[in-house]
CSV table of C-alpha atoms and ligand atoms in Angstrom, one decimal:
chain,number,residue,atom,x,y,z
A,21,MET,CA,32.2,7.8,-11.9
A,22,ILE,CA,32.4,7.6,-8.1
A,23,VAL,CA,30.6,10.1,-5.8
A,24,LEU,CA,31.1,10.4,-2.0
A,25,GLY,CA,27.8,11.2,-0.2
A,26,ILE,CA,27.3,12.7,3.3
A,27,GLU,CA,24.1,12.8,5.4
A,28,THR,CA,23.9,14.7,8.6
A,29,SER,CA,20.6,16.5,8.6
A,30,CYS,CA,18.8,14.6,11.5
A,31,ASP,CA,20.0,11.8,13.9
A,32,GLU,CA,22.2,9.6,11.7
A,33,THR,CA,25.7,10.5,10.7
A,34,SER,CA,26.2,8.6,7.4
A,35,VAL,CA,28.9,8.4,4.6
A,36,ALA,CA,28.7,6.5,1.4
A,37,LEU,CA,30.7,5.8,-1.9
A,38,LEU,CA,28.7,4.9,-4.9
A,39,ASN,CA,29.4,4.4,-8.5
A,40,GLU,CA,27.1,5.0,-11.6
A,41,ARG,CA,26.7,1.3,-12.0
A,42,LYS,CA,24.6,1.5,-8.9
A,43,GLU,CA,27.2,-0.3,-6.8
A,44,ILE,CA,27.4,0.9,-3.2
A,45,LEU,CA,31.2,0.5,-2.6
A,46,SER,CA,30.7,1.3,1.1
A,47,LEU,CA,28.0,2.8,3.3
A,48,LEU,CA,28.6,3.5,7.0
A,49,THR,CA,25.8,4.9,9.1
A,50,LEU,CA,26.2,5.9,12.9
A,51,SER,CA,22.8,6.1,14.6
A,52,GLN,CA,22.5,8.7,17.6
A,53,LEU,CA,19.4,6.8,18.7
A,54,GLU,CA,20.9,6.0,22.3
A,55,GLU,CA,22.0,9.5,22.7
A,56,HIS,CA,18.4,10.9,22.1
A,57,LYS,CA,16.5,8.0,23.6
A,58,PRO,CA,16.2,9.7,27.2
A,59,PHE,CA,14.4,12.6,25.6
A,60,GLY,CA,12.0,10.7,23.6
A,61,GLY,CA,12.9,12.6,20.4
A,62,VAL,CA,15.9,14.1,18.5
A,63,VAL,CA,17.6,17.0,20.4
A,64,PRO,CA,19.1,19.3,17.7
A,65,GLU,CA,22.0,20.6,19.7
A,66,ILE,CA,23.1,17.0,20.8
A,67,ALA,CA,22.6,15.9,17.2
A,68,ALA,CA,25.0,18.6,15.8
A,69,ARG,CA,27.6,18.0,18.4
A,70,SER,CA,27.7,14.2,17.6
A,71,HIS,CA,27.9,14.8,13.9
A,72,ILE,CA,31.0,16.9,14.4
A,73,GLU,CA,32.6,14.2,16.6
A,74,HIS,CA,32.1,11.4,14.2
A,75,ILE,CA,32.0,12.7,10.6
A,76,GLY,CA,35.9,12.8,10.1
A,77,ASP,CA,36.5,9.2,11.2
A,78,LEU,CA,33.5,7.9,9.3
A,79,ILE,CA,34.7,9.6,6.0
A,80,SER,CA,38.2,7.8,6.5
A,81,LYS,CA,36.6,4.5,7.4
A,82,THR,CA,34.2,4.7,4.3
A,83,LEU,CA,37.1,5.4,1.9
A,84,PHE,CA,39.3,2.6,3.6
A,85,ASN,CA,36.5,0.0,3.3
A,86,ALA,CA,36.1,0.7,-0.4
A,87,LYS,CA,39.8,0.9,-0.9
A,88,ILE,CA,39.5,4.3,-2.5
A,89,SER,CA,41.5,7.2,-2.1
A,90,ILE,CA,40.1,10.8,-2.1
A,91,GLU,CA,41.8,11.5,-5.7
A,92,ASP,CA,39.4,8.8,-7.0
A,93,VAL,CA,36.3,10.6,-6.0
A,94,ASP,CA,34.6,12.4,-8.9
A,95,ALA,CA,32.4,14.6,-6.7
A,96,PHE,CA,31.2,15.3,-3.1
A,97,ALA,CA,27.4,15.3,-2.6
A,98,VAL,CA,25.9,16.4,0.8
A,99,THR,CA,22.4,17.0,2.1
A,100,ALA,CA,22.2,20.8,2.2
A,101,GLY,CA,18.7,20.8,3.7
A,102,PRO,CA,16.0,20.5,4.8
A,103,GLY,CA,16.8,19.4,8.2
A,104,LEU,CA,18.2,20.4,11.5
A,105,ILE,CA,20.4,23.1,10.7
A,106,GLY,CA,23.3,22.5,12.9
A,107,GLY,CA,23.7,19.1,11.6
A,108,VAL,CA,23.2,20.2,8.0
A,109,ILE,CA,26.0,22.9,8.5
A,110,VAL,CA,28.4,20.1,9.8
A,111,GLY,CA,27.9,18.0,6.7
A,112,VAL,CA,27.9,20.9,4.1
A,113,MET,CA,31.2,22.4,5.6
A,114,THR,CA,32.8,19.0,5.6
A,115,ALA,CA,31.7,18.4,1.9
A,116,LYS,CA,32.8,21.8,0.8
A,117,ALA,CA,36.3,21.3,2.4
A,118,LEU,CA,36.7,18.0,0.7
A,119,ALA,CA,35.6,19.3,-2.7
A,120,SER,CA,37.9,22.2,-2.6
A,121,VAL,CA,41.0,20.3,-1.5
A,122,ALA,CA,40.4,17.4,-4.0
A,123,LYS,CA,39.4,20.2,-6.6
A,124,ARG,CA,36.2,18.2,-7.5
A,125,PRO,CA,32.5,19.3,-8.0
A,126,PHE,CA,30.4,20.0,-4.9
A,127,ILE,CA,26.7,18.9,-5.1
A,128,ALA,CA,24.1,20.3,-2.6
A,129,VAL,CA,21.4,17.7,-2.3
A,130,ASN,CA,17.9,18.2,-1.1
A,131,HIS,CA,17.3,15.4,1.5
A,132,LEU,CA,13.8,14.8,0.0
A,133,GLU,CA,15.2,14.2,-3.4
A,134,GLY,CA,17.3,11.6,-1.8
A,135,HIS,CA,14.2,9.7,-0.6
A,136,ALA,CA,12.5,10.4,-3.9
A,137,LEU,CA,15.2,8.9,-6.1
A,138,THR,CA,16.5,6.1,-3.9
A,139,VAL,CA,14.2,3.7,-5.9
A,140,ARG,CA,16.2,4.4,-9.0
A,141,LEU,CA,19.3,3.0,-7.2
A,142,THR,CA,17.5,-0.2,-6.3
A,143,SER,CA,15.3,-0.7,-9.3
A,144,ASN,CA,14.9,0.3,-13.0
A,145,ILE,CA,12.0,2.6,-12.6
A,146,GLU,CA,11.5,5.4,-15.1
A,147,PHE,CA,10.0,8.8,-14.6
A,148,PRO,CA,7.3,9.8,-13.9
A,149,TYR,CA,6.1,8.0,-10.7
A,150,LEU,CA,4.0,8.8,-7.7
A,151,LEU,CA,5.8,9.2,-4.3
A,152,LEU,CA,4.4,8.6,-0.9
A,153,LEU,CA,7.1,10.0,1.5
A,154,VAL,CA,6.3,9.0,5.0
A,155,SER,CA,9.0,9.5,7.6
A,156,GLY,CA,9.5,11.1,11.1
A,157,GLY,CA,9.9,14.5,9.4
A,158,HIS,CA,7.7,14.3,6.4
A,159,CYS,CA,4.4,13.2,5.0
A,160,GLN,CA,3.9,14.3,1.4
A,161,ILE,CA,2.5,12.8,-1.7
A,162,LEU,CA,4.6,14.0,-4.9
A,163,GLU,CA,4.6,13.5,-8.6
A,164,VAL,CA,8.3,12.6,-9.5
A,165,LEU,CA,8.8,13.9,-13.1
A,166,GLY,CA,12.5,13.9,-13.3
A,167,VAL,CA,15.7,14.9,-11.4
A,168,GLY,CA,15.0,18.3,-9.9
A,169,LYS,CA,11.4,18.0,-11.2
A,170,TYR,CA,8.7,17.5,-8.6
A,171,LYS,CA,5.1,18.5,-8.0
A,172,ARG,CA,3.8,18.3,-4.6
A,173,LEU,CA,0.2,17.0,-4.6
A,174,GLY,CA,-0.2,17.3,-0.8
A,175,THR,CA,1.4,17.4,2.7
A,176,THR,CA,0.7,17.2,6.2
A,177,LEU,CA,-0.8,20.4,7.9
A,178,ASP,CA,0.7,19.4,11.2
A,179,ASP,CA,2.6,16.3,12.3
A,180,ALA,CA,4.4,13.8,10.1
A,181,VAL,CA,3.1,10.3,10.2
A,182,GLY,CA,6.3,8.9,11.9
A,183,GLU,CA,6.0,11.7,14.4
A,184,ALA,CA,2.5,10.7,15.4
A,185,PHE,CA,3.7,7.2,15.8
A,186,ASP,CA,6.6,8.4,17.9
A,187,LYS,CA,4.2,10.5,20.0
A,188,VAL,CA,1.5,7.8,20.5
A,189,ALA,CA,4.3,5.4,21.6
A,190,LYS,CA,5.5,7.9,24.0
A,191,MET,CA,2.0,8.3,25.5
A,192,LEU,CA,2.0,4.5,26.0
A,193,GLY,CA,5.3,4.4,27.6
A,194,LEU,CA,7.0,2.6,24.7
A,195,ASN,CA,10.4,3.2,23.4
A,196,TYR,CA,11.7,5.7,20.7
A,197,PRO,CA,11.3,5.4,17.7
A,198,GLY,CA,7.8,4.4,18.4
A,199,GLY,CA,6.9,3.1,14.8
A,200,PRO,CA,8.4,-0.4,15.0
A,201,GLU,CA,7.2,-0.7,18.8
A,202,ILE,CA,3.5,0.2,17.8
A,203,GLU,CA,3.7,-2.2,14.8
A,204,LYS,CA,4.9,-5.0,17.0
A,205,LEU,CA,2.3,-4.5,19.7
A,206,ALA,CA,-0.5,-3.8,17.2
A,207,ARG,CA,-0.3,-7.4,16.1
A,208,LEU,CA,-1.7,-8.5,19.4
A,209,GLY,CA,-4.5,-6.1,19.4
A,210,ASN,CA,-8.0,-5.5,17.8
A,211,ILE,CA,-7.9,-3.0,15.1
A,212,TYR,CA,-11.5,-2.1,15.6
A,213,ALA,CA,-11.3,-1.6,19.4
A,214,TYR,CA,-11.3,2.1,19.0
A,215,ASP,CA,-12.7,4.4,16.2
A,216,PHE,CA,-10.4,7.3,16.3
A,217,PRO,CA,-11.2,10.3,14.0
A,218,LYS,CA,-9.8,10.7,10.6
A,219,PRO,CA,-9.1,14.4,10.0
A,220,LEU,CA,-9.5,15.8,6.4
A,221,LEU,CA,-10.6,12.3,5.2
A,222,ASN,CA,-13.5,13.5,3.3
A,223,GLN,CA,-11.6,16.2,1.5
A,224,LYS,CA,-10.9,15.3,-2.1
A,225,ASN,CA,-7.3,16.4,-1.8
A,226,CYS,CA,-3.9,15.0,-0.8
A,227,ASP,CA,-3.3,16.8,2.5
A,228,PHE,CA,-3.1,15.1,5.8
A,229,SER,CA,-3.5,16.0,9.4
A,230,PHE,CA,-2.6,13.8,12.4
A,231,ALA,CA,-2.8,16.2,15.4
A,232,GLY,CA,-6.5,15.6,16.1
A,233,LEU,CA,-5.9,11.8,15.8
A,234,LYS,CA,-3.1,12.1,18.2
A,235,THR,CA,-5.2,14.1,20.7
A,236,ALA,CA,-8.1,11.6,20.4
A,237,VAL,CA,-5.6,8.8,21.3
A,238,LYS,CA,-4.4,10.8,24.3
A,239,ARG,CA,-7.9,11.6,25.5
A,240,THR,CA,-8.8,7.8,25.2
A,241,ILE,CA,-5.6,6.8,27.2
A,242,ASP,CA,-6.3,9.4,29.8
A,243,GLN,CA,-9.9,8.5,30.2
A,244,THR,CA,-9.6,4.7,30.4
A,245,ASP,CA,-8.6,2.6,33.3
A,246,ASN,CA,-6.6,-0.5,32.5
A,247,ILE,CA,-5.9,0.5,29.0
A,248,ASN,CA,-5.1,-2.2,26.6
A,249,LYS,CA,-2.1,-1.0,24.8
A,250,ALA,CA,-2.2,-3.5,22.0
A,251,ASP,CA,-5.8,-2.5,21.1
A,252,ILE,CA,-4.8,1.4,21.1
A,253,CYS,CA,-1.8,0.6,18.9
A,254,ALA,CA,-3.8,-1.7,16.5
A,255,SER,CA,-6.7,0.8,16.1
A,256,PHE,CA,-4.3,3.9,15.8
A,257,GLN,CA,-2.3,1.9,13.1
A,258,ARG,CA,-5.5,1.0,11.3
A,259,VAL,CA,-6.8,4.6,11.3
A,260,VAL,CA,-3.3,5.9,10.0
A,261,ALA,CA,-3.4,3.2,7.3
A,262,GLU,CA,-7.0,4.2,6.3
A,263,ILE,CA,-6.0,7.9,6.0
A,264,LEU,CA,-2.8,7.0,3.8
A,265,CYS,CA,-5.0,4.8,1.5
A,266,LYS,CA,-7.6,7.3,0.9
A,267,LYS,CA,-5.1,10.1,0.1
A,268,VAL,CA,-3.1,7.8,-2.2
A,269,GLU,CA,-6.3,7.0,-3.9
A,270,ASN,CA,-7.0,10.8,-4.4
A,271,ALA,CA,-3.5,11.2,-5.6
A,272,ILE,CA,-3.7,8.2,-8.1
A,273,GLU,CA,-6.8,10.0,-9.7
A,274,ILE,CA,-5.0,13.2,-10.2
A,275,PHE,CA,-1.7,11.4,-11.4
A,276,ARG,CA,-3.7,9.2,-13.8
A,277,LEU,CA,-5.2,12.2,-15.6
A,278,ASN,CA,-1.8,13.8,-16.1
A,279,TYR,CA,0.2,10.7,-16.9
A,280,PRO,CA,-2.2,7.9,-18.2
A,281,HIS,CA,0.7,5.7,-19.1
A,282,SER,CA,2.4,5.5,-15.7
A,283,ASN,CA,1.3,3.3,-12.8
A,284,SER,CA,3.9,3.1,-10.3
A,285,LEU,CA,3.8,4.2,-6.7
A,286,VAL,CA,7.0,4.5,-4.7
A,287,ILE,CA,6.7,4.3,-0.8
A,288,ALA,CA,9.7,5.8,1.0
A,289,GLY,CA,10.9,7.0,4.3
A,290,GLY,CA,11.0,5.2,7.7
A,291,VAL,CA,7.3,4.5,7.9
A,292,ALA,CA,7.5,2.5,4.6
A,293,ALA,CA,8.9,-0.2,6.9
A,294,ASN,CA,5.5,-0.8,8.4
A,295,LEU,CA,4.2,-4.1,6.8
A,296,TYR,CA,0.5,-3.5,7.8
A,297,ILE,CA,0.5,-0.1,6.2
A,298,ARG,CA,2.3,-1.5,3.1
A,299,GLU,CA,-0.5,-4.3,2.8
A,300,ARG,CA,-3.4,-1.9,3.1
A,301,LEU,CA,-1.8,0.5,0.4
A,302,GLN,CA,-1.2,-2.6,-1.8
A,303,SER,CA,-4.9,-3.4,-1.9
A,304,VAL,CA,-5.6,0.2,-3.0
A,305,LEU,CA,-3.0,-0.2,-5.8
A,306,ASN,CA,-4.4,-3.5,-6.9
A,307,GLN,CA,-7.7,-1.7,-7.6
A,308,TYR,CA,-6.1,0.8,-9.7
A,309,GLY,CA,-3.6,-1.6,-11.5
A,310,PHE,CA,-0.7,0.3,-9.9
A,311,GLU,CA,2.7,-1.3,-8.9
A,312,SER,CA,4.3,-0.5,-5.6
A,313,TYR,CA,8.0,0.1,-5.3
A,314,VAL,CA,9.6,0.2,-1.7
A,315,PRO,CA,13.3,0.5,-1.4
A,316,PRO,CA,14.9,-1.9,1.1
A,317,VAL,CA,14.4,-0.7,4.7
A,318,THR,CA,18.0,0.2,5.2
A,319,LEU,CA,17.8,2.6,2.3
A,320,CYS,CA,14.3,3.9,3.3
A,321,THR,CA,15.6,5.3,6.5
A,322,ASP,CA,18.0,8.2,6.5
A,323,ASN,CA,21.3,7.2,4.8
A,324,ALA,CA,24.3,8.6,2.7
A,325,ALA,CA,23.8,6.2,-0.2
A,326,MET,CA,20.7,8.0,-1.3
A,327,ILE,CA,22.5,11.2,-1.1
A,328,ALA,CA,25.5,9.8,-3.2
A,329,TRP,CA,22.9,8.4,-5.6
A,330,VAL,CA,21.3,12.1,-6.1
A,331,GLY,CA,24.9,13.1,-6.6
A,332,ILE,CA,25.5,10.7,-9.4
A,333,GLU,CA,22.1,11.5,-11.1
A,334,ARG,CA,23.0,15.2,-10.8
A,335,LEU,CA,26.6,14.8,-12.0
A,336,LYS,CA,25.5,13.0,-15.1
A,337,LEU,CA,23.4,16.0,-15.9
A,338,GLY,CA,26.1,18.4,-15.0
A,339,LEU,CA,24.1,19.8,-12.2
A,340,THR,CA,26.7,20.9,-9.6
A,341,ASN,CA,26.9,23.7,-7.2
A,342,GLU,CA,29.2,26.6,-6.1
A,343,LEU,CA,31.0,26.4,-2.8
A,344,ASP,CA,29.0,29.5,-1.5
A,345,PHE,CA,25.8,27.4,-1.4
A,346,GLU,CA,24.1,28.1,1.9
A,347,PRO,CA,22.6,25.2,3.9
A,348,ARG,CA,18.8,25.4,4.3
A,349,SER,CA,16.6,24.3,7.2
A,350,ARG,CA,13.6,24.6,4.9
A,351,TRP,CA,13.9,23.5,1.3
A,352,PRO,CA,10.7,22.3,-0.5
A,353,LEU,CA,11.2,20.1,-3.4
A,354,GLU,CA,9.4,22.3,-5.7
A,355,GLU,CA,11.9,25.0,-5.2
A,356,LEU,CA,14.7,22.8,-6.7
B,11,KG4,O1,13.0,8.3,7.3
B,11,KG4,P1,13.3,8.1,8.9
B,11,KG4,O2,14.4,7.1,9.3
B,11,KG4,O3,13.9,9.5,9.4
B,11,KG4,C1,13.4,10.8,9.0
B,11,KG4,O4,13.8,11.2,7.9
B,11,KG4,O5,12.3,11.0,9.7
B,11,KG4,O6,12.0,7.8,9.6
B,11,KG4,C2,12.0,7.7,11.0
B,11,KG4,C3,10.4,7.5,11.5
B,11,KG4,C4,10.3,7.5,12.9
B,11,KG4,O7,9.2,8.4,13.3
B,11,KG4,C5,9.9,6.1,13.1
B,11,KG4,O8,8.9,5.9,14.2
B,11,KG4,C6,9.2,5.7,11.8
B,11,KG4,O9,9.9,6.3,10.9
B,11,KG4,N1,9.2,4.2,11.7
B,11,KG4,C7,7.9,3.4,11.5
B,11,KG4,C8,8.3,2.1,11.4
B,11,KG4,N2,9.8,2.1,11.4
B,11,KG4,C9,10.2,3.5,11.5
B,11,KG4,N3,6.7,3.9,11.7
B,11,KG4,C10,5.7,3.0,11.5
B,11,KG4,N4,6.0,1.6,11.5
B,11,KG4,C11,7.4,1.2,11.5
B,11,KG4,N5,7.7,-0.2,11.3
B,12,ZN,ZN1,14.6,11.5,5.9
């Protein structure tokens, strides 16, 4: 069973071929980072145009690399939302065209399900597990109960974590994306130099808010002469880690009641690359006897292998879609 996956929901054009033995036959990803860099964030119109320009070639190259012809592909899976709608439409139209020409099933994949199930591509984890999804667009804690079966325990009320990293980096004049820049500089700073606020920390739920933290960082930067950037980065990153730890603790307590025999937390999304945050989370997990699973960084950030993998999982269960499936900019996992 071979599935071709396409991902175009944000600023990566990515195509992958995967089989049910969990072998990535080919994975090609074009990052639009340089195109968006001057704007300090992703510009939807630029993203959509760039996807159109590159998707055709990328599909040919992916097939060529894997020495596979289009007739050998058993299904075409594509991110059909949530995401920047122009880009999503490019991917969905392409996958529909391929599926109808090759007369093979079309699978509309929820991008978040891609992040949620990647860990089953890279390890032998069983359902159910707890998922902390932390990326540039998302900050959620979910119970992953099965393919298409999710329960959201909490989400961000404003910014996503990665977005907060990117905005703080911008305030400090650091490059986009800000996460890796902040992590690097934070190693040189004092994590207790500033005591930034931790919104919603004392609420015994799994919801997040980062807007207040971001504003506090901005105020500090504006009000301080000779700002020590490393201290700001280190303190900001510590506070983010403390917020994530507390909310994961709350989530574990809820999850344990529902599923006393499961003890796995998966950390996914671009922010999962942050080693400081991972270490802090690990100490919480140790307290509860939980194990952490983090897919390799290349599969944590947006890529088509995760979409192809959802394609495999869904195809095995006979879960395919009609060609009139409409792309969605908003698509909560619970609505699957
Ligand atoms: O998952 P991803 O590639 O794209 C989205 O779906 O959003 O995540 C990108 C986000 C960016 O906001 C980036 O700043 C953040 O992940 N990020 C990090 C690190 N590496 C990437 N944040 C904190 N620390 C990092 N090392
Ligand atoms: Zn993503």
